[in-house]
Coordinates of C-alpha atoms and ligand atoms in Angstrom, one line a residue:
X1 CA 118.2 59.4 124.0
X2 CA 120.1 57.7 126.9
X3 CA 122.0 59.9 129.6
X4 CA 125.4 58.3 128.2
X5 CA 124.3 58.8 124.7
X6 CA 123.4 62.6 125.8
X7 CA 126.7 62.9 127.6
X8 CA 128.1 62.1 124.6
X9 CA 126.9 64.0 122.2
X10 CA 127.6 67.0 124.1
X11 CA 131.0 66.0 124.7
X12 CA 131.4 65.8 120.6
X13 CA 130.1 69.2 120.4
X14 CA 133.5 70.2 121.4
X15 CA 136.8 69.5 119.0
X16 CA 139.2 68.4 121.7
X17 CA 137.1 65.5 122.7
X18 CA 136.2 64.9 118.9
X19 CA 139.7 64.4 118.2
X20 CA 140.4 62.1 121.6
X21 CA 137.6 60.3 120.6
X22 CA 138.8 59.3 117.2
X23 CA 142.3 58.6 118.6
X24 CA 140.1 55.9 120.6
X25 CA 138.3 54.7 118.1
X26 CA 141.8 53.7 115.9
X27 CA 143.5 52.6 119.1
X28 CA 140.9 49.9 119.5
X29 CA 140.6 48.9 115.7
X30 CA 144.5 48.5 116.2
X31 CA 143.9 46.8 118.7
X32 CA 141.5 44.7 117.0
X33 CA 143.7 44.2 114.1
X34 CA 146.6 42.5 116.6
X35 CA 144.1 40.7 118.5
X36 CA 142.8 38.7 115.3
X37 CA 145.8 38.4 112.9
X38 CA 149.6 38.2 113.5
X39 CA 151.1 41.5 112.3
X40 CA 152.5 40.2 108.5
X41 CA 149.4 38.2 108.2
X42 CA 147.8 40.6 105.9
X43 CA 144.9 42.3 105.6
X44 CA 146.4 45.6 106.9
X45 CA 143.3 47.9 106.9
X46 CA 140.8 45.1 107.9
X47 CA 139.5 46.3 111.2
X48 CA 140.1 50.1 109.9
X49 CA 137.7 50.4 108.2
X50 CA 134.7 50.5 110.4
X51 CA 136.9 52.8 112.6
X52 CA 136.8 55.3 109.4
X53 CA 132.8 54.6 109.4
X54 CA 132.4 55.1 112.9
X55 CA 134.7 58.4 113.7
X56 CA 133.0 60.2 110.3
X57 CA 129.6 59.6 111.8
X58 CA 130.3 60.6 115.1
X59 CA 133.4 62.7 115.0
X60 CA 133.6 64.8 111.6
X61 CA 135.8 65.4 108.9
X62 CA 139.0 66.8 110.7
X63 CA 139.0 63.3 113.2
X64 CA 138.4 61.2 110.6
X65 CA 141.5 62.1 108.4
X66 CA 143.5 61.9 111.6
X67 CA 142.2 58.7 111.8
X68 CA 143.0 57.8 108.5
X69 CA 146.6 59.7 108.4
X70 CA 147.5 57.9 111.8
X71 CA 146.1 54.7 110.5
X72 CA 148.4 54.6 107.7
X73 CA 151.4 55.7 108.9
X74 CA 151.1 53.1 111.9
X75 CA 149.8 50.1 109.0
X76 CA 152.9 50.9 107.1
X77 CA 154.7 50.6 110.2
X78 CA 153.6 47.5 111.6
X79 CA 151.6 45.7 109.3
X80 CA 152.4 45.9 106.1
X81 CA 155.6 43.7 105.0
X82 CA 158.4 44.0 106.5
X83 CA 156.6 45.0 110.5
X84 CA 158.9 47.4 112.1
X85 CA 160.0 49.6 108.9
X86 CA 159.3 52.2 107.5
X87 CA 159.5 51.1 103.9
X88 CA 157.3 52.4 101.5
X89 CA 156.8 49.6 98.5
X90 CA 155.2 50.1 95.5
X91 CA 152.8 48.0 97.2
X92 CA 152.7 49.7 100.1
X93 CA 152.0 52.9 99.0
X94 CA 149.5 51.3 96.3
X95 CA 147.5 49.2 99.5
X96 CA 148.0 53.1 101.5
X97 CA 146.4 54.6 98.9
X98 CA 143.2 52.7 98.2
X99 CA 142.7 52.9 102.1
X100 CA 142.9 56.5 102.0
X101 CA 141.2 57.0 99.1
X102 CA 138.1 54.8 99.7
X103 CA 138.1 56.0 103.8
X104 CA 138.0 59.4 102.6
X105 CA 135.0 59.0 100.2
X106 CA 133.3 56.5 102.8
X107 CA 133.7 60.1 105.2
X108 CA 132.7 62.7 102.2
X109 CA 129.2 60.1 102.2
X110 CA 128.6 59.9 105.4
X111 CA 128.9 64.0 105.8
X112 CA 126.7 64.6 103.2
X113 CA 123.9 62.2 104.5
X114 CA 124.9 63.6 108.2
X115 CA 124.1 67.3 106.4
X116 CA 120.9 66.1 104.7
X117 CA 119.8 65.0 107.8
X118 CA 120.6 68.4 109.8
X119 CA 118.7 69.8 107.2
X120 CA 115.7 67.7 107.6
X121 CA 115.5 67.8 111.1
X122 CA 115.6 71.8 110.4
X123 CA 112.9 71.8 108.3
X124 CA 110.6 69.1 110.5
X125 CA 111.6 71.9 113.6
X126 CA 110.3 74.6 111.4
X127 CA 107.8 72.8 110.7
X128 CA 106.6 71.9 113.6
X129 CA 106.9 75.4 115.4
X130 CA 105.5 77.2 112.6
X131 CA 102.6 79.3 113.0
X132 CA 100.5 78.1 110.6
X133 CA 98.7 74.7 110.6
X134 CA 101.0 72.6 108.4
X135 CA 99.4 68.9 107.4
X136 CA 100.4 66.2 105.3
X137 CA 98.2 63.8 103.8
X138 CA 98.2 60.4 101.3
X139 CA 96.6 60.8 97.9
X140 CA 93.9 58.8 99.9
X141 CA 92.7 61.2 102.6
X142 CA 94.6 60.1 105.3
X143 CA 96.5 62.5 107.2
X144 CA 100.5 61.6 107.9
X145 CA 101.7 65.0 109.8
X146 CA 100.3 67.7 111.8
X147 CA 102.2 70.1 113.5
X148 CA 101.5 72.4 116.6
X149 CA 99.7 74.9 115.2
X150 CA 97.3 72.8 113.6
X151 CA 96.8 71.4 116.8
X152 CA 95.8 74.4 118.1
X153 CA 93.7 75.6 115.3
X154 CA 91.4 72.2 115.1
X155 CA 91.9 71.2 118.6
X156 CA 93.0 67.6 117.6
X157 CA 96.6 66.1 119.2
X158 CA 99.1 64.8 116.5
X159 CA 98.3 61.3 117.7
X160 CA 94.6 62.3 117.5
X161 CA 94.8 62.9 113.6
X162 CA 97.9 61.4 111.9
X163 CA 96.2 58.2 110.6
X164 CA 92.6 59.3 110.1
X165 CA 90.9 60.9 106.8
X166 CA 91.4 64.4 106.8
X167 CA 87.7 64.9 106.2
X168 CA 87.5 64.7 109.7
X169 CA 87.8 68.7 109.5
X170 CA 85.4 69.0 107.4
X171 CA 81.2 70.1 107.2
X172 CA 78.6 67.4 106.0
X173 CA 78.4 70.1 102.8
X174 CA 82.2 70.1 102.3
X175 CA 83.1 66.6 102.0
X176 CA 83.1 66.9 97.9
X177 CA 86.0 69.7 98.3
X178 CA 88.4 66.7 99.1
X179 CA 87.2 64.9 95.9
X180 CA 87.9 68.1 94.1
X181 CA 91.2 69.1 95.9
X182 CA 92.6 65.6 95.1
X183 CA 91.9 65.4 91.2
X184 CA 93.8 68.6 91.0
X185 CA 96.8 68.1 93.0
X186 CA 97.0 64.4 91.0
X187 CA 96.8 66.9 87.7
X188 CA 100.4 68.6 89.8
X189 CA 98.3 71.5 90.0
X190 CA 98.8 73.5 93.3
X191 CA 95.9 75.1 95.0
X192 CA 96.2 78.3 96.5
X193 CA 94.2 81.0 99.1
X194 CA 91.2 78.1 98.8
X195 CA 88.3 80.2 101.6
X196 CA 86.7 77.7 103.2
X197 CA 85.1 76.2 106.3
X198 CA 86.9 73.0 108.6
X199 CA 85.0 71.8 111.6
X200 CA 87.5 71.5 115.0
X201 CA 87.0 69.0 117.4
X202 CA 84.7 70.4 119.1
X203 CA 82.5 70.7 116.8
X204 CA 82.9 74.9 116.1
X205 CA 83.4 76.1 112.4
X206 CA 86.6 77.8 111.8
X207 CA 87.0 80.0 108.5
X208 CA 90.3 79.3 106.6
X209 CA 92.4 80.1 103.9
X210 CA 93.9 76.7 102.7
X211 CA 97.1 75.9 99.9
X212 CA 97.9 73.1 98.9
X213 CA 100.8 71.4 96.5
X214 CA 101.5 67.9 95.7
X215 CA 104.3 65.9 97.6
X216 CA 106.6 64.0 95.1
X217 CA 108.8 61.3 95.3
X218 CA 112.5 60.8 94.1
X219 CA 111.2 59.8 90.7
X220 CA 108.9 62.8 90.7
X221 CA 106.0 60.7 91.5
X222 CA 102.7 62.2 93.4
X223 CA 102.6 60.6 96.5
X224 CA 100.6 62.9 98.8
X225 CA 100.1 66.5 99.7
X226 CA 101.0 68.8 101.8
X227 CA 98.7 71.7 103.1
X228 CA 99.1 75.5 104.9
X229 CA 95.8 76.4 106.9
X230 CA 95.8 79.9 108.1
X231 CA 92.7 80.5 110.2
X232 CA 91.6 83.6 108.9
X233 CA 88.7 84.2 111.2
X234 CA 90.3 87.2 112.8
X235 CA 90.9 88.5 108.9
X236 CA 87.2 88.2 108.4
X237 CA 86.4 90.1 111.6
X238 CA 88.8 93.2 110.7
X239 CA 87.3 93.0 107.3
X240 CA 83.5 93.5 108.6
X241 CA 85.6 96.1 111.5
X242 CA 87.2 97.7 108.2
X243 CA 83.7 97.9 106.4
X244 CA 81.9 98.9 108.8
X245 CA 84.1 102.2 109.9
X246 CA 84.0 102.9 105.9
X247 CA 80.6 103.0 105.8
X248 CA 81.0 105.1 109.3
X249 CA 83.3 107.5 107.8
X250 CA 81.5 107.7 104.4
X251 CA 78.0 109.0 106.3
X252 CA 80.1 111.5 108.0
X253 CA 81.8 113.1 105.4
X254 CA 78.2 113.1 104.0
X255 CA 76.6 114.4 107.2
X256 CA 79.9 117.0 107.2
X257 CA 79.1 118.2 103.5
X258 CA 75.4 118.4 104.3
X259 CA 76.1 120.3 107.4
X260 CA 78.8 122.5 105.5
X261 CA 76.6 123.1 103.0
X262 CA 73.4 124.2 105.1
X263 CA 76.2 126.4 107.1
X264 CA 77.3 128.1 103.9
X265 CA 73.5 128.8 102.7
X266 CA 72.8 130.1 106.6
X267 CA 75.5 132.1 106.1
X268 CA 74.4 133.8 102.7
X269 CA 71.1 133.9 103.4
X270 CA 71.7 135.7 106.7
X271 CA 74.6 138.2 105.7
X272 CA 72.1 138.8 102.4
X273 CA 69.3 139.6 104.3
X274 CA 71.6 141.5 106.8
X275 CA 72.5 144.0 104.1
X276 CA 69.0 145.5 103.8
X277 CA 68.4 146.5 107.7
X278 CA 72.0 147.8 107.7
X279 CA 71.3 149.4 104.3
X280 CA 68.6 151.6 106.3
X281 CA 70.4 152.5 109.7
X282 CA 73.3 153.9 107.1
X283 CA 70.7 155.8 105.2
X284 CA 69.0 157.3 107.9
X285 CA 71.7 158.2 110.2
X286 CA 73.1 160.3 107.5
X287 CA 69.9 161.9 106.9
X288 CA 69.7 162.5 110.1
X289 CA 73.1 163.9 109.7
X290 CA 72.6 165.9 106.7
X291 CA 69.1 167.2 107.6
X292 CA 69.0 167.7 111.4
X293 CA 73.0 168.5 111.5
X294 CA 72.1 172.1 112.7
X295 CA 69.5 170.8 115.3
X296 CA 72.1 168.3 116.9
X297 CA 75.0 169.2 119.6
X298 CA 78.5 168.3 119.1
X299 CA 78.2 165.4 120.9
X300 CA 75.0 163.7 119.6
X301 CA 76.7 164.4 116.0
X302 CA 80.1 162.5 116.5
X303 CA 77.4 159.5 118.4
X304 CA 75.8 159.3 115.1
X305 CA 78.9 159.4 113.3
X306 CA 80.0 156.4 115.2
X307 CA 76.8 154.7 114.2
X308 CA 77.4 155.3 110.4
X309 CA 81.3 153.7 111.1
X310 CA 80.7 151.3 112.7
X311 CA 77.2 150.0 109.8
X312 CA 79.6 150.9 107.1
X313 CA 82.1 148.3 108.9
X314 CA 79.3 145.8 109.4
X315 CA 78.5 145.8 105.5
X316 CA 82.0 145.1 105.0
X317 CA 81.3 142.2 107.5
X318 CA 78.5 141.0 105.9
X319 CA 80.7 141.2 102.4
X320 CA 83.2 139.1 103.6
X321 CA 80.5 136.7 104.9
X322 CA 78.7 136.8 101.8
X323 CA 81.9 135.9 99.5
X324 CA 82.9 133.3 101.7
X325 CA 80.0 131.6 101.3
X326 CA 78.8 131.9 98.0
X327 CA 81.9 130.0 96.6
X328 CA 80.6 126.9 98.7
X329 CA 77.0 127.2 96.8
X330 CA 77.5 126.8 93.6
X331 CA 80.1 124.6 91.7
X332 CA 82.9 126.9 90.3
X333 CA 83.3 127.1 86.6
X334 CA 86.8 125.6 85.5
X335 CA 89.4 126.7 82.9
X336 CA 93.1 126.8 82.1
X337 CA 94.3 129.7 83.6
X338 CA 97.5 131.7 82.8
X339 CA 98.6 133.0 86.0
X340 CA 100.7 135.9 84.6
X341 CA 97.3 137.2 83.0
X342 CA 95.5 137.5 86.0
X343 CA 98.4 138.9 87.8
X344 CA 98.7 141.5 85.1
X345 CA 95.5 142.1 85.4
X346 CA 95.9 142.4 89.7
X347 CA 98.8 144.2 89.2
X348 CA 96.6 146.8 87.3
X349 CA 94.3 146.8 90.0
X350 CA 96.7 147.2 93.2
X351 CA 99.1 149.7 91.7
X352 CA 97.2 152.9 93.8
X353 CA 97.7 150.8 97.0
X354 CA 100.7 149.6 96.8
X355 CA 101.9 153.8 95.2
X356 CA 100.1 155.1 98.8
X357 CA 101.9 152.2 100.7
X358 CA 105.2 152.8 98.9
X359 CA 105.8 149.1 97.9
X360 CA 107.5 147.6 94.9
X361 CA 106.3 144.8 93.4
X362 CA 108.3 142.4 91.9
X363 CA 107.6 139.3 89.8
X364 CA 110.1 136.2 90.0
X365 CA 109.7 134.3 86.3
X366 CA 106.8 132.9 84.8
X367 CA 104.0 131.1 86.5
X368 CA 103.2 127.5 85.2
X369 CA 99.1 127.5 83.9
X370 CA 96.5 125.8 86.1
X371 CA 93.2 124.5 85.5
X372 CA 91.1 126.6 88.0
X373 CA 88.8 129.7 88.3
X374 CA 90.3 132.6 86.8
X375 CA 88.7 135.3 88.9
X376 CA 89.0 133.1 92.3
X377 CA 92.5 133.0 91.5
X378 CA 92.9 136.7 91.2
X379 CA 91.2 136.8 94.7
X380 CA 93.8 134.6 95.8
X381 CA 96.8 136.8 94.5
X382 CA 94.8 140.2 95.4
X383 CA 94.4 139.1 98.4
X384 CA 97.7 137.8 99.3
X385 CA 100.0 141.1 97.7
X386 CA 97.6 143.2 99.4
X387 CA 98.2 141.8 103.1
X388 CA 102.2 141.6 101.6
X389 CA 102.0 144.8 101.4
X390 CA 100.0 146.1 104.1
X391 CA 101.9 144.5 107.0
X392 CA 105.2 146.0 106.0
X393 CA 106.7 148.5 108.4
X394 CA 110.4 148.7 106.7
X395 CA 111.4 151.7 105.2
X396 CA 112.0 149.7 101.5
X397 CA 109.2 147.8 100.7
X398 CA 108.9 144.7 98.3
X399 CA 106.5 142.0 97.6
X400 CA 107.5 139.2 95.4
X401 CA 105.7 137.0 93.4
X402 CA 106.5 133.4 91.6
X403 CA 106.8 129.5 91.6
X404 CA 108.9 127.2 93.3
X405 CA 109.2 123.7 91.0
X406 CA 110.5 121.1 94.1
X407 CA 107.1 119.9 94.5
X408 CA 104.9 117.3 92.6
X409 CA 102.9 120.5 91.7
X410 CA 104.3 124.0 91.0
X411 CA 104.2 125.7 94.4
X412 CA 103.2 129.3 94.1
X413 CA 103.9 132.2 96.5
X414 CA 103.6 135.7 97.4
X415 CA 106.8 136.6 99.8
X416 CA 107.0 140.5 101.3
X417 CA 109.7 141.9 103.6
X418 CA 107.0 142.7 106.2
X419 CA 106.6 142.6 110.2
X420 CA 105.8 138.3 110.3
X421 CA 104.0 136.5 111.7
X422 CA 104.6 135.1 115.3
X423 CA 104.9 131.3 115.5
X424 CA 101.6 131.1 117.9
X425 CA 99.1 133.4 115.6
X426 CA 100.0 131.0 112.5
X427 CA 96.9 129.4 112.4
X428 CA 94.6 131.5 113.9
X429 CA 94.9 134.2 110.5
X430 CA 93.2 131.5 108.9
X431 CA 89.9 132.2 110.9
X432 CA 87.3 134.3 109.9
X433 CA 87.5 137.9 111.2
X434 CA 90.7 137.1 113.0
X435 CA 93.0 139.9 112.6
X436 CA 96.5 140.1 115.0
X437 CA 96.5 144.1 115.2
X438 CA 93.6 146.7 116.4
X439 CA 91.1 147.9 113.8
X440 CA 92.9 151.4 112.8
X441 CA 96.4 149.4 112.5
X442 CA 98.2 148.7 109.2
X443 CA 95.3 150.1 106.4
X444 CA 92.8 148.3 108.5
X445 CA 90.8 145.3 107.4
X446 CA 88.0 142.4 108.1
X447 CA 90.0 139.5 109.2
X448 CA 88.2 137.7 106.2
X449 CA 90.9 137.6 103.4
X450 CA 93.0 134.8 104.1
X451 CA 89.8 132.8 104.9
X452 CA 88.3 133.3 101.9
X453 CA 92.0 133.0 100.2
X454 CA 91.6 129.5 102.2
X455 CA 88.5 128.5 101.1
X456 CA 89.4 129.0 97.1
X457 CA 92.6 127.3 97.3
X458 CA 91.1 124.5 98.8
X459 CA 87.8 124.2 96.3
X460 CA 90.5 123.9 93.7
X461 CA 92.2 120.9 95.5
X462 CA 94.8 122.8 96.6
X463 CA 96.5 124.0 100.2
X464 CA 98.6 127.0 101.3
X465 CA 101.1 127.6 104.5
X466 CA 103.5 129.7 105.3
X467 CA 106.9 130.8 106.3
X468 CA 107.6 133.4 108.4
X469 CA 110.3 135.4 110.5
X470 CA 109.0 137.9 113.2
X471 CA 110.4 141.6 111.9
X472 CA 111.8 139.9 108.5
X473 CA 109.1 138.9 106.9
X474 CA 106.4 136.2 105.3
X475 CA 105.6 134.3 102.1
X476 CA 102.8 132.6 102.0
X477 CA 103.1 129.3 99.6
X478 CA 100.3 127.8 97.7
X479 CA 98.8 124.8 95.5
X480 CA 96.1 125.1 92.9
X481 CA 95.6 121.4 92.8
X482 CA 95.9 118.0 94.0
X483 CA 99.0 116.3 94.8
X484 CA 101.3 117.4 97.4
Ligands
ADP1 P1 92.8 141.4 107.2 O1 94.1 141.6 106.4 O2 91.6 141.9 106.7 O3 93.0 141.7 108.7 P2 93.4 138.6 106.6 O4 92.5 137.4 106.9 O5 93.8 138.9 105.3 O6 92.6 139.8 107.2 O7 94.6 138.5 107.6 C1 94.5 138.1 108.9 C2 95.6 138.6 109.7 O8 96.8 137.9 109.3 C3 95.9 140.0 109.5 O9 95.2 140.8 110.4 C4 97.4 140.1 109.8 O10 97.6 140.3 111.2 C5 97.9 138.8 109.5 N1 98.6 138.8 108.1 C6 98.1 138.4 106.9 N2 99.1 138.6 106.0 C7 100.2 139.0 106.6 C8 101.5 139.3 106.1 N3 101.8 139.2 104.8 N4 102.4 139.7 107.0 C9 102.1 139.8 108.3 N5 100.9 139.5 108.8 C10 99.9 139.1 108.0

């Protein structure tokens, strides 16, 4: 495009200079008109004509029914019989008329073939920018566009490939793909996500991904094809990246379940074997208690007391230990379970505690069944209404019990009025022997209950957390399967 021609077609951007423009372009076939014919020779709308051509394709719509409007009035004015009135004949208005008419359908043409071609130079941009390879090629072979991308992706220029075979992409072992690619897109068949190999132009192999769909003509006749080539070499490489960390990840959750495992048998073996020993201080420090008792002062007697308290308190240790880990040993028998049945059953078992602890225990509906362990699940609720009502300092006592349904799963959990939890200690209770008050405070305990409670919960594919308010109280809310 020429400077002038630039100038222009910026200038036409705008609608004043549209309009001015148009003005022009009548003046002059006017002017045109007069030049070549006297004004009654006839032939009124001669010269306007191409004016009407001219201002639709450069102008627009709006200019070029100015043009026409103006042209008409000015015809009927001047040239059309009698010049210099205003008269509108039947024949005038008949001659008006065809002008209009035909000027406006030459302007309703042009705009439509002015729009098509906005639209393909659209297209040919997106094209072209697009970042995939886009090429076109004869039923032949021989390539007839290539965008950018492709350029980048084979290393050949436009120039360099529009023209020559498209097997130029491809290995010595690939060349009957083209054969193959050809015969189907001649059956209309459209090819997609084709993995294969094209060779760029420096000789490198480049994995791809290549679709392909026949180009038709008006008449819907096959006349070439057009291809999308997404290097997928990068794709390839996460893929292998992808693999690779699986099989990573897969040998360390089996390294993590071996280790677990060994841990759990360490533990057993060692809390079993611990019992004996411990077994023997017990018995002999209260032999020595019972036997010697009058041989012993004061002193040495409350020493060896403290030795008994303190073995008894290591067997309950090494209980703790040993239910913890004999749950990972073995697999765990499963069955339905009716919740209310083994909390009728805890119920029955907990009613001297919670008489001596002066707490009420309440049950909020029915549980929903689960498939589970029946006596690991009465762990879990023992366990739970116990510490409910243990940690309770207020002078009325409840524990609740039931289900919450806003989950995938039933939600169950064991809620108490107690003394909280602080925010920081939240997870910490779930660590073996961790216990948040001294030894002689609220009943006592191991530290081990919730990480058993933990440990069940989670063999059955389920989770538990907690809500809690410092000096309001806690619930604990749990899962007994998968899903949350
Ligand atoms: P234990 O009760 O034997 O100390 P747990 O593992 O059952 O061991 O509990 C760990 C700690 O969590 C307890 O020492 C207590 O401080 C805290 N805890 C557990 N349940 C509650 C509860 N319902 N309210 C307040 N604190 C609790």
């Amino acid at each position: 495009m020429t400077v002038a021609e630039r100038v222009l077609f910026d200038a036409l951007k705008r609608p004043l200079p549209r309009y001015a423009v148009a003005f022009l372009i009548f003046a002059l076939a006017m002017a045109l008109r007069l030049s070549i014919f006297p004004l009654d020779a006839g032939y009124p709308f001669f010269t306007f004509y191409p004016a009407v051509v001219l201002t639709a394709m450069l102008c627009g719509t709006g200019p070029t029914l100015m043009g026409i409007a103006l042209s008409a009035i000015v015809c009927d004015l001047l040239l059309i019989p009698p010049s210099w009135a205003a008269t509108l004949t039947y024949q005038a208005i008949a001659s008006i008329s065809v002008y209009a008419a035909f000027s406006i359908f030459i302007n309703f043409i042009i705009q439509k073939s002015r729009q098509g071609s906005v639209e393909r130079s659209l297209l040919a941009a997106i094209v072209r920018l697009a970042d995939i390879a886009i090429i076109s090629k004869t039923l032949k072979g021989i390539i007839t566009s290539w965008n950018l991308e492709a350029e980048r992706l084979f290393g050949y220029t436009a120039s360099e490939a529009i023209g020559k075979p498209i097997t130029i992409l491809f290995p010595p072992d690939k060349t009957h793909e083209e054969e193959e690619i050809i015969a189907q897109v001649q059956r209309g068949e459209s090819l997609t996500h084709f993995d294969t190999v094209r060779i760029r132009k420096d000789g490198s192999a480049v994995e791809v991904s290549v679709s392909l769909s026949p180009v038709l003509d008006l008449y819907g006749r096959i006349t070439g094809v057009s291809k999308i080539v997404h290097d997928i070499t990068r794709q390839r490489v996460y893929e292998e990246d992808l693999k690779l960390s699986n099989r990573n990840l897969i040998a360390a959750i089996t390294e993590l379940k071996r280790s677990n495992k060994e841990l759990d048998e360490f533990a057993y073996i060692a809390s079993h074997d611990l019992k004996e020993p411990l077994r023997g201080i017990h018995n002999y420090v209260s032999f020595l208690l019972e036997d010697y008792a009058s041989l012993l002062d004061e002193e040495s007697r409350n020493y060896l007391d403290r030795i008994q308290r303190l073995a008894e308190r290591m067997t309950a240790l090494t209980d703790c230990l040993l239910s913890l880990s004999r749950p990972g040993n073995t697999p765990i028998p499963m069955q339905t379970v009716d919740p209310n049945v083994v909390l009728n059953e805890v119920e029955e078992d907990v009613r001297p505690t919670l008489v001596s602890l002066g707490v009420k225990l309440r049950r909020a509906g029915r549980l929903p069944s689960v498939t589970g362990n029946s006596l690991r699940i009465r762990e879990v609720f023992q366990n739970l209404i116990i510490n409910a009502a243990k940690y309770n300092d207020k002078p009325q006592k409840w524990v609740e019990v039931g289900c919450e349904h806003t989950r995938a799963v039933p939600v169950y959990y064991v809620r108490d009025n107690g003394i909280g939890i602080p925010e920081q200690h939240r997870a910490a209770i779930f660590r073996i022997f961790k216990r948040l008050h001294e030894q002689n405070k609220f009943g006592g305990g191991t530290g081990a209950g919730l990480t058993i409670t933990k440990k069940i919960i989670e063999r059955h594919g389920g989770k538990i957390w907690l809500e809690s308010t410092e000096g309001e109280g806690t619930t604990f809310y749990f899962t007994l399967m998968e899903g949350l």
